[in-house]
Coordinates of C-alpha atoms in Angstrom, one line a residue:
X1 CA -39.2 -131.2 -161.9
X2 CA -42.0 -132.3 -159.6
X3 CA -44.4 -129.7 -158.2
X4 CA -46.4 -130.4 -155.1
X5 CA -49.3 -128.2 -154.6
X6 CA -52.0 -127.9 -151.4
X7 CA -55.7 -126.3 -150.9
X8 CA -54.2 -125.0 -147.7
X9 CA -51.2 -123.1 -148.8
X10 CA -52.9 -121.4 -151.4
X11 CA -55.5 -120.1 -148.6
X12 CA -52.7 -119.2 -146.9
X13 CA -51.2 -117.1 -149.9
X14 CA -54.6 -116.1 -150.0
X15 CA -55.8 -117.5 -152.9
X16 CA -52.8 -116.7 -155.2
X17 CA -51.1 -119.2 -157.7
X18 CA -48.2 -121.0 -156.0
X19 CA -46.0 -123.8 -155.7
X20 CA -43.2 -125.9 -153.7
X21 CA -40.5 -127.7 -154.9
X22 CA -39.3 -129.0 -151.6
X23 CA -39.2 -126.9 -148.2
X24 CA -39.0 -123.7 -150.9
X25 CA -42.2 -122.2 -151.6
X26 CA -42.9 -119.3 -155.0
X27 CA -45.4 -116.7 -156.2
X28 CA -45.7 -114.4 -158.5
X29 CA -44.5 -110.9 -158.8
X30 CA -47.9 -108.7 -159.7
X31 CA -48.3 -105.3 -161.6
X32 CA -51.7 -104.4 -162.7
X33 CA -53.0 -107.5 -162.1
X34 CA -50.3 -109.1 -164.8
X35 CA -48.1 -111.7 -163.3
X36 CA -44.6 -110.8 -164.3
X37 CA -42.6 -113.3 -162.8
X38 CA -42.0 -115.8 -159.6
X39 CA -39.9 -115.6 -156.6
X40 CA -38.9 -117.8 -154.2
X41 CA -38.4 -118.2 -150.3
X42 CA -37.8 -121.5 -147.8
X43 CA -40.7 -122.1 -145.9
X44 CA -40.0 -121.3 -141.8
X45 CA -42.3 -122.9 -138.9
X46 CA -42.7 -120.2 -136.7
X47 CA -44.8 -119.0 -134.3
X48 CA -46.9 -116.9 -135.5
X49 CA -46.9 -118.3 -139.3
X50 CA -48.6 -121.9 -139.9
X51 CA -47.3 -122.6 -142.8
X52 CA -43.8 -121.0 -143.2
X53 CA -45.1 -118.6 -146.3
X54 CA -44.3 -115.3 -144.3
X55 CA -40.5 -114.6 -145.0
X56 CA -42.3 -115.3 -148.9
X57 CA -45.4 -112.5 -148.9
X58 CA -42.9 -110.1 -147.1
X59 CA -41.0 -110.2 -150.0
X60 CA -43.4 -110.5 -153.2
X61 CA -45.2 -107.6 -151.0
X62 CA -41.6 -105.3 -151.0
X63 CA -41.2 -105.7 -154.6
X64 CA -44.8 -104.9 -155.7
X65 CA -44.8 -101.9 -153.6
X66 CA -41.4 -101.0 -155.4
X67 CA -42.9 -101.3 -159.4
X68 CA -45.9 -99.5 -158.0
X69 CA -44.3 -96.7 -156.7
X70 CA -42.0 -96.7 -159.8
X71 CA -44.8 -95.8 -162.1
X72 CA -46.6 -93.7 -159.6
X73 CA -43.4 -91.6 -160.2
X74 CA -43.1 -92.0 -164.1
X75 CA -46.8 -90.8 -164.1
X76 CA -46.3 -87.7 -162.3
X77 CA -43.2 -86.8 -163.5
X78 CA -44.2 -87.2 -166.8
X79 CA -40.9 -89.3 -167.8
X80 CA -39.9 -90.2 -171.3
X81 CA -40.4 -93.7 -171.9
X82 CA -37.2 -93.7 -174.1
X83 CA -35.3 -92.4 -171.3
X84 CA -36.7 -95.4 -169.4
X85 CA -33.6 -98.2 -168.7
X86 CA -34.0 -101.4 -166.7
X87 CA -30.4 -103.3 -166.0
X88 CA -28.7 -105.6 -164.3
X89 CA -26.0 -105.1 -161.6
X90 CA -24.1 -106.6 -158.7
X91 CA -25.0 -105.8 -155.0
X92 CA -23.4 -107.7 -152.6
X93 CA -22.0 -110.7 -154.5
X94 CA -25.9 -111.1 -155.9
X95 CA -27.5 -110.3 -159.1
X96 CA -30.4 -107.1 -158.7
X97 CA -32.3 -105.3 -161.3
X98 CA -32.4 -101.4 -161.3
X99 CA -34.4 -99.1 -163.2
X100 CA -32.4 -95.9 -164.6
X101 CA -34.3 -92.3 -165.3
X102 CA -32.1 -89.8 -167.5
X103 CA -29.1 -91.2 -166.2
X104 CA -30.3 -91.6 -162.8
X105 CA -30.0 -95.2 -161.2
X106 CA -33.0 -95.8 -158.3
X107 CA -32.9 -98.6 -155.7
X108 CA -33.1 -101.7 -156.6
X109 CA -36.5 -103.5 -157.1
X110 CA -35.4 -106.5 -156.4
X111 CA -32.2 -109.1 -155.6
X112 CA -32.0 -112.2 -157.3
X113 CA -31.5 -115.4 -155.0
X114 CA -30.0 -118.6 -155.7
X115 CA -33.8 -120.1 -154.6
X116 CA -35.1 -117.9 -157.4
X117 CA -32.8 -119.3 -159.7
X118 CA -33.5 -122.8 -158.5
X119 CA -37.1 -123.0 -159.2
X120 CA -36.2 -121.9 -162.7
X121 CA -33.5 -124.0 -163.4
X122 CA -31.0 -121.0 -164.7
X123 CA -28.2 -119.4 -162.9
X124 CA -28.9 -116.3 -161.5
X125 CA -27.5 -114.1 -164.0
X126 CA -29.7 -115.5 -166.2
X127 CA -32.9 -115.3 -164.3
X128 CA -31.7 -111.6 -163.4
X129 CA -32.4 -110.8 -166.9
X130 CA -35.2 -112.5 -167.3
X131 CA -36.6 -110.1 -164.7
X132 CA -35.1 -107.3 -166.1
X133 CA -37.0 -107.4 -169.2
X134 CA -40.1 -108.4 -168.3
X135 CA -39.8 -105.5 -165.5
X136 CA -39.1 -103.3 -168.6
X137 CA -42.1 -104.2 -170.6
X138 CA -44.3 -104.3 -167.5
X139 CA -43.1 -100.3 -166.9
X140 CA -43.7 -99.5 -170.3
X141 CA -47.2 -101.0 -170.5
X142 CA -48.4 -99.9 -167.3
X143 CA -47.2 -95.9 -168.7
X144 CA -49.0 -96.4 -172.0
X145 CA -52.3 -97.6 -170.5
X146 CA -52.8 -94.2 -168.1
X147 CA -52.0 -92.3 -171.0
X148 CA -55.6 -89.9 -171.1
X149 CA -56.1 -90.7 -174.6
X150 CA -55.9 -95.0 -173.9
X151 CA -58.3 -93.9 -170.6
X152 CA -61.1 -92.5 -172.7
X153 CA -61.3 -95.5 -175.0
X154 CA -61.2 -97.9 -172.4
X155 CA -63.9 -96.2 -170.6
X156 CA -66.2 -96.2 -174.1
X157 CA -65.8 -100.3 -174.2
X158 CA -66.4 -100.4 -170.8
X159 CA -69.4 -98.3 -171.3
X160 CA -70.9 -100.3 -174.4
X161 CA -70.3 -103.6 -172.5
X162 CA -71.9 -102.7 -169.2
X163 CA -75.3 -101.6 -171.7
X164 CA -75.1 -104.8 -173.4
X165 CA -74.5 -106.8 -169.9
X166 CA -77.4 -105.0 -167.9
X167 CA -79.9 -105.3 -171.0
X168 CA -78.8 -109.1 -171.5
X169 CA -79.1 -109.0 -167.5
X170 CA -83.1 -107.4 -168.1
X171 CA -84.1 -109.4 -170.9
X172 CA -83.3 -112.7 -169.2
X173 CA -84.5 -111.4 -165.8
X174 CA -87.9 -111.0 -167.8
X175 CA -87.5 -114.4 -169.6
X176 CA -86.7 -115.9 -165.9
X177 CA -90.5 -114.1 -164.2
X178 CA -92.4 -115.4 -167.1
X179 CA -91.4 -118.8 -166.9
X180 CA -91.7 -118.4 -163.2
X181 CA -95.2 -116.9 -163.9
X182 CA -96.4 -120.4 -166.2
X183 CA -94.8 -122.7 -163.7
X184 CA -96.7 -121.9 -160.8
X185 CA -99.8 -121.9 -162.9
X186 CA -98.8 -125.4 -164.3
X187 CA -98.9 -126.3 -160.5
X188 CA -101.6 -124.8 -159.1
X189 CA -103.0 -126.4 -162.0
X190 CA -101.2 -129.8 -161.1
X191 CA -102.2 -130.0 -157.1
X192 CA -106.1 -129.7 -158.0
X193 CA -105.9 -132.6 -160.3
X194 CA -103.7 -134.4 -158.1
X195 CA -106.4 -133.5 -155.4
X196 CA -109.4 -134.8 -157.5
X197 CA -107.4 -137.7 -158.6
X198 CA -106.0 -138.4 -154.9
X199 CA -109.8 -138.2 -153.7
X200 CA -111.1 -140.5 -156.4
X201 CA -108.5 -143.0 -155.9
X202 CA -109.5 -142.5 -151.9
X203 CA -113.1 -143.5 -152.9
X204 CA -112.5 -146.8 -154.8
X205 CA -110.2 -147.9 -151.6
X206 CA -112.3 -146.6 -148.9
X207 CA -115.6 -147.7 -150.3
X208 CA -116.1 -145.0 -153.2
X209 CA -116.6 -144.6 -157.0
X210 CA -114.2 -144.6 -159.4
X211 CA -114.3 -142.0 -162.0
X212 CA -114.8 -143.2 -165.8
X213 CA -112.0 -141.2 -167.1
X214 CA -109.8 -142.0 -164.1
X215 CA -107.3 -142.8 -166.6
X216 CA -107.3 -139.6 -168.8
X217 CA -106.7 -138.0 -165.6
X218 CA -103.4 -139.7 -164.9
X219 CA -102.3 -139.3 -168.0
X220 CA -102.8 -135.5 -167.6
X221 CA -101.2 -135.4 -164.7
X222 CA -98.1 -136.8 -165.8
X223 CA -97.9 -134.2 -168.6
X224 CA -98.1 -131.7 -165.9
X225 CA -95.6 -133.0 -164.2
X226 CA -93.0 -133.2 -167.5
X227 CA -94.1 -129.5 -168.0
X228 CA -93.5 -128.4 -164.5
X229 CA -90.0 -130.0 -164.8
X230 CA -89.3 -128.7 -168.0
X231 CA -90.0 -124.8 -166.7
X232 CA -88.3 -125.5 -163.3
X233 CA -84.7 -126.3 -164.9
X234 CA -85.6 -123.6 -167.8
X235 CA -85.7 -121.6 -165.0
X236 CA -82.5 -122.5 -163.2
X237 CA -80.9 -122.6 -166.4
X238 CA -81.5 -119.1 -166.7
X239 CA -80.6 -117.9 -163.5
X240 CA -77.1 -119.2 -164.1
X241 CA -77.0 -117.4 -167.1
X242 CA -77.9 -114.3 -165.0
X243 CA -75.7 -114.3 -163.0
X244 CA -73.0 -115.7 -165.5
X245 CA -73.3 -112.6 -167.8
X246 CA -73.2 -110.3 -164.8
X247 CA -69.9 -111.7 -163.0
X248 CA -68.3 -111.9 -166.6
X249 CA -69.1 -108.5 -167.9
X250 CA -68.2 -107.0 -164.5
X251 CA -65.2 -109.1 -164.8
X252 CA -64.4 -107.6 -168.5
X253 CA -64.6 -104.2 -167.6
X254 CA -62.4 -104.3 -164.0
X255 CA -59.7 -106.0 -166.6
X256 CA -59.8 -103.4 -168.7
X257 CA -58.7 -100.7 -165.9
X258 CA -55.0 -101.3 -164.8
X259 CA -55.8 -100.7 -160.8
X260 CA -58.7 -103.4 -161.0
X261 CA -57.2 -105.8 -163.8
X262 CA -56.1 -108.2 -161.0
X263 CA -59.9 -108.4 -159.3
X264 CA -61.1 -108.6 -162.5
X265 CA -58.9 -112.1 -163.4
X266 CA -59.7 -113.3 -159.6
X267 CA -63.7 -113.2 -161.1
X268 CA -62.4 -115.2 -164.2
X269 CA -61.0 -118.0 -162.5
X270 CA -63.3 -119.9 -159.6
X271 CA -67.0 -117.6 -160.3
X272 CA -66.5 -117.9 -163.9
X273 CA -65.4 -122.0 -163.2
X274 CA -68.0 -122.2 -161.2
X275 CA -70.7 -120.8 -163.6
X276 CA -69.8 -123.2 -166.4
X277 CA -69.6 -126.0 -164.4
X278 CA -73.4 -125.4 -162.4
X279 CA -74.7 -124.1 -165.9
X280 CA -73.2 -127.5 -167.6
X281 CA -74.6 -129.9 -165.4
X282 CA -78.2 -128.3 -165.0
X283 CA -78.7 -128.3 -169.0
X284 CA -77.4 -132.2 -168.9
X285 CA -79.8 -132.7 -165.7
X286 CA -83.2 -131.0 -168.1
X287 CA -82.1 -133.4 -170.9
X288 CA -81.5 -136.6 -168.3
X289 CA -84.9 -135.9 -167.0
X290 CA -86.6 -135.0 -170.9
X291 CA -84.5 -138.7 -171.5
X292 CA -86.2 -140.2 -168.7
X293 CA -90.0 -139.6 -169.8
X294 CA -89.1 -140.5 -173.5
X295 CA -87.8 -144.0 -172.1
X296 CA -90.6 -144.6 -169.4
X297 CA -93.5 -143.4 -172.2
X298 CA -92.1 -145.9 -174.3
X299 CA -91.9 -148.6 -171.9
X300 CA -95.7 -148.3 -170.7
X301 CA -96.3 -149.2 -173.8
X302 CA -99.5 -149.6 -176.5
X303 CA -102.7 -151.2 -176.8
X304 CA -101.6 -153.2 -179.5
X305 CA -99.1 -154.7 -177.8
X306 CA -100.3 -155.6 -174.0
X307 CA -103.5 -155.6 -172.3
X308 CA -105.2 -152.6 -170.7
X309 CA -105.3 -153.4 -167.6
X310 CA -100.8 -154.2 -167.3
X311 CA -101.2 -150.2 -169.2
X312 CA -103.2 -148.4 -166.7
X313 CA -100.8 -150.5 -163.9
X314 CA -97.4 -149.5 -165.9
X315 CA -99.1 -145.8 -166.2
X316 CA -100.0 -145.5 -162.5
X317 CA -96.4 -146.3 -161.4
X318 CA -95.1 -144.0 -164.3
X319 CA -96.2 -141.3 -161.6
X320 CA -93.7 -143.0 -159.2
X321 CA -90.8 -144.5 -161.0
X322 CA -90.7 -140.6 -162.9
X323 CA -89.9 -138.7 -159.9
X324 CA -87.4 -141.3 -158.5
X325 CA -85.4 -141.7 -161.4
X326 CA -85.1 -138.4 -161.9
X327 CA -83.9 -137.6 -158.4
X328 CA -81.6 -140.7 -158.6
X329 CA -79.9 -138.8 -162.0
X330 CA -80.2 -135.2 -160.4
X331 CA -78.0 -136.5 -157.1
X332 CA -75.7 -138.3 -159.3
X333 CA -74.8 -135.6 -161.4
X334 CA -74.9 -133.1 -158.8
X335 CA -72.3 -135.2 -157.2
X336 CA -70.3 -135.1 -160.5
X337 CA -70.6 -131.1 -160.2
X338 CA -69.1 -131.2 -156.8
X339 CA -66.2 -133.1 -157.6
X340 CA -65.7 -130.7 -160.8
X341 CA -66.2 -127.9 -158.5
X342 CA -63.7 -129.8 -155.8
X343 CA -60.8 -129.6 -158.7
X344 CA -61.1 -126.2 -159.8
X345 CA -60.4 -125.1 -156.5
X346 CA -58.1 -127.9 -155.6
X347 CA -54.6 -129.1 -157.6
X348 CA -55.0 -132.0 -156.4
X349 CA -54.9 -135.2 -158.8
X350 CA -55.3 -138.7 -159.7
X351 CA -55.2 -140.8 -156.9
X352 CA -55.0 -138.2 -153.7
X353 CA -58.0 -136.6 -155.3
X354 CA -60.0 -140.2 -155.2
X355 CA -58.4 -140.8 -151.7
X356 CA -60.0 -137.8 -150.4
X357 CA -63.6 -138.8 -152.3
X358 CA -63.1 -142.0 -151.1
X359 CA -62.5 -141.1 -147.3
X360 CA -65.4 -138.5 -147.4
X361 CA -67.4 -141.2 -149.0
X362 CA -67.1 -143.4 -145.8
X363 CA -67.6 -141.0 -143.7
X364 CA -70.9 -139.6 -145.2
X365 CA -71.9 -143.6 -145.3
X366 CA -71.4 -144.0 -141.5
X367 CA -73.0 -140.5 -140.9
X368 CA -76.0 -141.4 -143.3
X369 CA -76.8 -144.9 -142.5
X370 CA -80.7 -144.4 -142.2
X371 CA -80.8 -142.4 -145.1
X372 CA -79.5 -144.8 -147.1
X373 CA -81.2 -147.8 -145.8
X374 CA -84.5 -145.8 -146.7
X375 CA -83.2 -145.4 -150.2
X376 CA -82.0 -148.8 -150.6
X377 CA -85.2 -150.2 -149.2
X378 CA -87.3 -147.3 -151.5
X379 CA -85.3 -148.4 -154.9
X380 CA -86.3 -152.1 -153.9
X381 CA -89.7 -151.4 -153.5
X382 CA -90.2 -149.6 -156.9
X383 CA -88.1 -152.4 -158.5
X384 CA -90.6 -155.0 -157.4
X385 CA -93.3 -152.8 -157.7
X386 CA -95.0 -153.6 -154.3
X387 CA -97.2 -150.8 -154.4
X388 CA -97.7 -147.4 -156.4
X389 CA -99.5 -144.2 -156.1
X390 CA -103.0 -144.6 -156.2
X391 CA -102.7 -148.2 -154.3
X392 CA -104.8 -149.0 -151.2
X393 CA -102.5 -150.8 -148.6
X394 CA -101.7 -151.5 -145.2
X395 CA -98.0 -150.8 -143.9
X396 CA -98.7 -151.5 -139.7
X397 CA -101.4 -149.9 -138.3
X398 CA -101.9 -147.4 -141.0
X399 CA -104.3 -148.2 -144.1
X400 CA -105.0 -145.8 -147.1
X401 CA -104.3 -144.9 -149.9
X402 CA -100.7 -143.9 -151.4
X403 CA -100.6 -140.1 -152.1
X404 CA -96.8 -140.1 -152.5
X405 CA -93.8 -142.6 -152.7
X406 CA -90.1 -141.6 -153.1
X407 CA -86.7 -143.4 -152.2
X408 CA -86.7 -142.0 -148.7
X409 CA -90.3 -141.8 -147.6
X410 CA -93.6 -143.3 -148.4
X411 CA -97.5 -140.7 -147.8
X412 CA -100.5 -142.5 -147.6
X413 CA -104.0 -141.1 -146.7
X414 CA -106.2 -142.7 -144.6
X415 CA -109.9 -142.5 -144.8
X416 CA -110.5 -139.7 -142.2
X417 CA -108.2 -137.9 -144.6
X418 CA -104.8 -138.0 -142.4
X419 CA -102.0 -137.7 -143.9
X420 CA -99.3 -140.5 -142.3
X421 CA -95.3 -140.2 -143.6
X422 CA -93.3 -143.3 -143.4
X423 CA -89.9 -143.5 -143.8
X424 CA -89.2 -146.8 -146.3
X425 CA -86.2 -147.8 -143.8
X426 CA -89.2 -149.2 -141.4
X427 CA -91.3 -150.6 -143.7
X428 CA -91.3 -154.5 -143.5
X429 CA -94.8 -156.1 -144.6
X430 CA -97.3 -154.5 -146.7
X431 CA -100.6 -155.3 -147.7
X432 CA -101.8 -154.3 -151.3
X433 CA -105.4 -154.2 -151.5
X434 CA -105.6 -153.0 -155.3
X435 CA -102.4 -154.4 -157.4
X436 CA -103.3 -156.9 -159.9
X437 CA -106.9 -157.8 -158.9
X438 CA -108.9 -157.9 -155.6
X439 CA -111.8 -159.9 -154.6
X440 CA -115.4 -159.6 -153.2
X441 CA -116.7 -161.6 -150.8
X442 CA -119.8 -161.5 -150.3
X443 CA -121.7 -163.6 -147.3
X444 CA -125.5 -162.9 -146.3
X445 CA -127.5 -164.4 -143.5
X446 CA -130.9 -165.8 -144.6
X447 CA -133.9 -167.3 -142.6
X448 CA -134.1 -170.7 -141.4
X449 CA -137.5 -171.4 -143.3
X450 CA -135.8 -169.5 -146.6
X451 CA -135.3 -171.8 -149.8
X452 CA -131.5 -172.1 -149.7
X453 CA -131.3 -173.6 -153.3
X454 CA -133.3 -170.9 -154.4
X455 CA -130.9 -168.1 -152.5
X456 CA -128.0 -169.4 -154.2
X457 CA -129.6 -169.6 -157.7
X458 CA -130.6 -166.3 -157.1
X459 CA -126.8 -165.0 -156.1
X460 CA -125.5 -166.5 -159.1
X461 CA -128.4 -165.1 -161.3
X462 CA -127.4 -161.7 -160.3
X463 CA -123.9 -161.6 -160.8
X464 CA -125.0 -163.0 -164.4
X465 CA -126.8 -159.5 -165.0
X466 CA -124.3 -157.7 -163.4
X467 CA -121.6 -159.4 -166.0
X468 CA -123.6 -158.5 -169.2
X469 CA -124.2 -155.2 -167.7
X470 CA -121.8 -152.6 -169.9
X471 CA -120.7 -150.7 -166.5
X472 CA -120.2 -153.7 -164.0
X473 CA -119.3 -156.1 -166.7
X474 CA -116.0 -155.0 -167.4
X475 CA -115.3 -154.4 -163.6
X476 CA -115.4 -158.5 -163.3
X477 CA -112.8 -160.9 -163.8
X478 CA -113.9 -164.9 -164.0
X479 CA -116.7 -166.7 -162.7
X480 CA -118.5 -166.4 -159.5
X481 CA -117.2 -168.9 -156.6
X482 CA -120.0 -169.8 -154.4
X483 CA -119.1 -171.1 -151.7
X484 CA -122.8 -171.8 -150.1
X485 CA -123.7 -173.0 -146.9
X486 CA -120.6 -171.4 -144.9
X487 CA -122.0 -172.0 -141.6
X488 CA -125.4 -172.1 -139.1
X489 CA -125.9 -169.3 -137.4
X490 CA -127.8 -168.4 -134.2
X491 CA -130.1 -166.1 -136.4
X492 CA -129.7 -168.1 -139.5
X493 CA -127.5 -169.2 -142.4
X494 CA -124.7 -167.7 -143.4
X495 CA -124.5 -167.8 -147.3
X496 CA -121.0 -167.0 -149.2
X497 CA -119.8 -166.1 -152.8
X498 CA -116.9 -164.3 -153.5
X499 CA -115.0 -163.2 -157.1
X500 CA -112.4 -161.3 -158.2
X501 CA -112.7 -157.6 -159.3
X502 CA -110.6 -155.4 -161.2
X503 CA -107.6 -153.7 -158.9
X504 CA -109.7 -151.9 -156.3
X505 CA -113.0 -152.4 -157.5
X506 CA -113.9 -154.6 -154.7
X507 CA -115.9 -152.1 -152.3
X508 CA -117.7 -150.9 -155.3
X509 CA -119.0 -154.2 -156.8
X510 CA -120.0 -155.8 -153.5
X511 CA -122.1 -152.3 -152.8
X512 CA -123.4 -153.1 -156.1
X513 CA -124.2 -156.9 -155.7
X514 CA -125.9 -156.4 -152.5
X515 CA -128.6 -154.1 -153.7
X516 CA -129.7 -156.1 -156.3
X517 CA -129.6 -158.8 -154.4
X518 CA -131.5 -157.0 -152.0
X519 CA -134.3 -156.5 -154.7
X520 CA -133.7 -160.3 -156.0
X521 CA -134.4 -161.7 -152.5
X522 CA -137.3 -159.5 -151.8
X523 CA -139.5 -160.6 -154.8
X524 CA -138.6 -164.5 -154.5
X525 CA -139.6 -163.7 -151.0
X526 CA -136.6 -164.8 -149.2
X527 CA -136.6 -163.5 -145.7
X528 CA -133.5 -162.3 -143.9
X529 CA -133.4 -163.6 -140.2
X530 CA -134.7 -161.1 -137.8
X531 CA -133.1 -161.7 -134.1
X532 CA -135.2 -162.8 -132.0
X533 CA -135.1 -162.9 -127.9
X534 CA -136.7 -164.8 -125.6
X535 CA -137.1 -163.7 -121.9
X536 CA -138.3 -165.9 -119.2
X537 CA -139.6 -165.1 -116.0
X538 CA -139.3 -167.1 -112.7
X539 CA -141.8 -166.5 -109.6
X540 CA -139.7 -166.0 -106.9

């Protein structure tokens, strides 16, 4: 028997189980929350009733009403419940079920249909007892749990698990403010080393010094950032446990209360769904992310096994790739929550339910089109790794140094300390001033009657100390390229050499070069030019 179900019908039923087979549409019968059995009605379009279900809820609405007032009456009337007798009869060439009390037959709760019999598969004689009994038990049951005695026990384990629920509830409200107490300390503690790192970083690319243990620093700061993610998901973690415990001890105790039962298994199905799925895919998100640090520490790798300078490069784009990763993960299993979430409330299967992803998938596409070219155009930028944080570049007009880089947008900070946002989706040429290695080049104008042999010995004779110094040394790469005589000036001759530097280290080195070179010049008495003007005067 095939069973076709809809998200909208069952907001029409509002929210209760259901079915169709066919035009005929079924629910349950209720008492106390318990579903007893199902009955069945043909759907009719009318006016006033979008989806045909009313002729349905005016019936499963008579017959609850009916078993409710039936034990409202056993209750007060204190009947035996061995005088209690539920039957079968025939009312009008159909099959009903009476209750009898003492003797004494009442109306009849309900009248068997050939629909009703149809969605069972029985004839309705048979499906008339099948009511009849399970009316009987449900009677029974429903007298036996207001009985004072059954009251005052359900009330204790309701008590007990309401203590247990709100001191679960205070102990991880208090685990919840602590961790919320570390994590904002962790980054506080995180900005001002990202400040004093961004600002050092600044200063090699805008003519500055780079701190010794530059590196120590960015190693720090990634810790931070693990820690930082670490407490944030320990803290969501816990808030869905919060909240789970609550909903499902407020759950337990409504279902142990005959007038709330039925609330009480409404917070079991979706909430409780709800919680598990949310609480599920945060714990797999903290171990995706935990997964992702493990992998990208081991891919930066040792000293034993590549040079230092690919290490501080693979270290300084750990701070990138870490963050993007881990948002690529978070939106891919968030999506994979949604869709969870999407089923519990929805019956729908298989291929309608990919259809329907599918659809909305297009939709969201042709909504979203610069959002994803940002992120397409983002991933292919960390892929090739055309600039990190820390890098000194030039995307258009704007020059500084990057402060922040994601899938969707790129931060760099100029040297007046302005802070320009540019969406990756524009970004089409970009100049990297400090990947791999940069280059100084140096040119100085000296005088006409200067020795120009002896300027140029005297340029490579510094660079020589400034290699076997211990500081500079390390911050050249190669041999000096000099270049010489680049061209005759108006005030003099223009003298060139040029080399390359570590990444960045460019501004720093020719500050360096020129004031020894200063001091070289001065003692072998080369002269810079001076400019010089001459004025004529005519007599008029």
């Amino acid at each position: 028997m095939t069973i076709a179900h809809t998200e909208e019908l069952e907001g029409a039923l509002q929210w209760k189980p259901f079915g169709l087979i066919g035009d005929v549409a079924y629910a349950p019968v209720r008492l106390d929350g318990r579903n007893l059995f199902s009955i069945a009605a043909e759907r009719k379009n009318e006016k006033n009733d979008r989806w045909g279900l009313g002729t349905l809820e005016i019936r499963r609405n008579r017959i609850e009403n009916r078993l409710n007032s039936q034990v409202q009456y056993l209750i007060e009337n204190r009947v035996d419940s061995r005088s209690l007798q539920v039957f079968t009869t025939q009312l009008n060439k159909q099959m009903a079920v009476q209750v009898a009390l003492n003797g004494e037959t009442t109306k009849p709760i309900i009248t068997v249909t050939a629909l009703d019999a149809e969605i069972y598969g029985l004839t309705e004689s048979e499906v008339a007892q099948e009511y009849a009994e399970q009316i009987r038990q449900a009677l029974l049951q429903a007298i036996e749990e207001r009985k004072p005695d059954v009251w005052r026990t359900q009330i204790q384990s309701a008590g007990i698990v309401g203590a247990i629920a709100i001191l679960s509830i205070a102990l991880l409200f208090w685990w919840q403010q602590r961790i919320g107490k570390v994590r904002r300390r962790l980054r506080q503690e995180f900005n001002n080393y990202q400040e004093l790192l961004i600002e050092q970083q600044t200063a090699v690319g805008m003519n500055g010094e780079l701190s010794p243990d530059a590196s120590e620093q960015q190693q720090h700061l990634l810790a931070l950032k693990r820690r930082i993610d670490r407490k944030t998901w320990q803290k969501r973690i816990l808030q869905l446990l919060l909240l789970g415990v609550g909903v499902i001890g407020l759950a337990w105790i409504l279902q142990r209360f005959p007038q709330t039962r039925l609330l009480g298994v409404l917070l079991f199905r979706q909430p409780i769904g709800l919680l598990l799925i949310g609480l599920t895919i945060a714990i797999v998100i903290n171990w995706s992310h935990l997964l992702i640090d493990w992998l990208l520490t081991k891919w930066v790798g040792t000293e034993e096994r590549l040079p230092i300078a690919q290490i501080e490069r693979r270290r300084r784009r750990l701070l990138t790739l870490s963050p993007a990763w881990k948002s690529i993960t978070t939106m891919l299993l968030v999506g994979v929550g949604l869709i969870l979430a999407y089923t519990l409330f929805s019956l729908s299967t298989g291929l309608t339910l990919f259809t329907e992803i599918g659809v909305l998938g297009l939709a969201a596409s042709l909504a979203l089109q610069s959002s994803i070219k940002d992120a397409l155009t983002g991933w292919m930028l960390l892929a090739k790794d055309a600039f990190t944080v820390g890098d000194s570049i030039t995307i258009k007009d704007a020059t500084g140094i990057v402060e922040d880089m994601g899938l969707f947008l790129t931060q760099i900070r100029s040297s007046p300390g302005e802070l320009i946002t540019i969406r990756n989706g524009e970004i089409n040429q970009i100049i990297n001033s400090s990947k791999d290695w940069s280059r100084m080049d140096f040119t100085v104008l000296v005088d006409y009657d200067s020795d120009i042999k002896k300027a140029m010995t005297l340029m490579k004779e510094v660079f020589k100390t400034m290699q076997t110094d211990p500081v500079w040394g390390v911050q050249l790469l190669g041999e000096p390229d000099i270049l010489g005589m680049e061209k005759f000036d108006q005030h003099g001759i223009l003298l060139r050499i040029r080399t390359q530097t570590q990444p960045g280290q460019q501004f720093s080195v020719t500050r360096e070069f020129r004031l020894r070179l200063n001091q070289a010049f001065k003692e072998a008495g080369i002269k810079l030019p001076i400019p010089q003007q001459e004025v004529r005067y005519r007599e008029p």
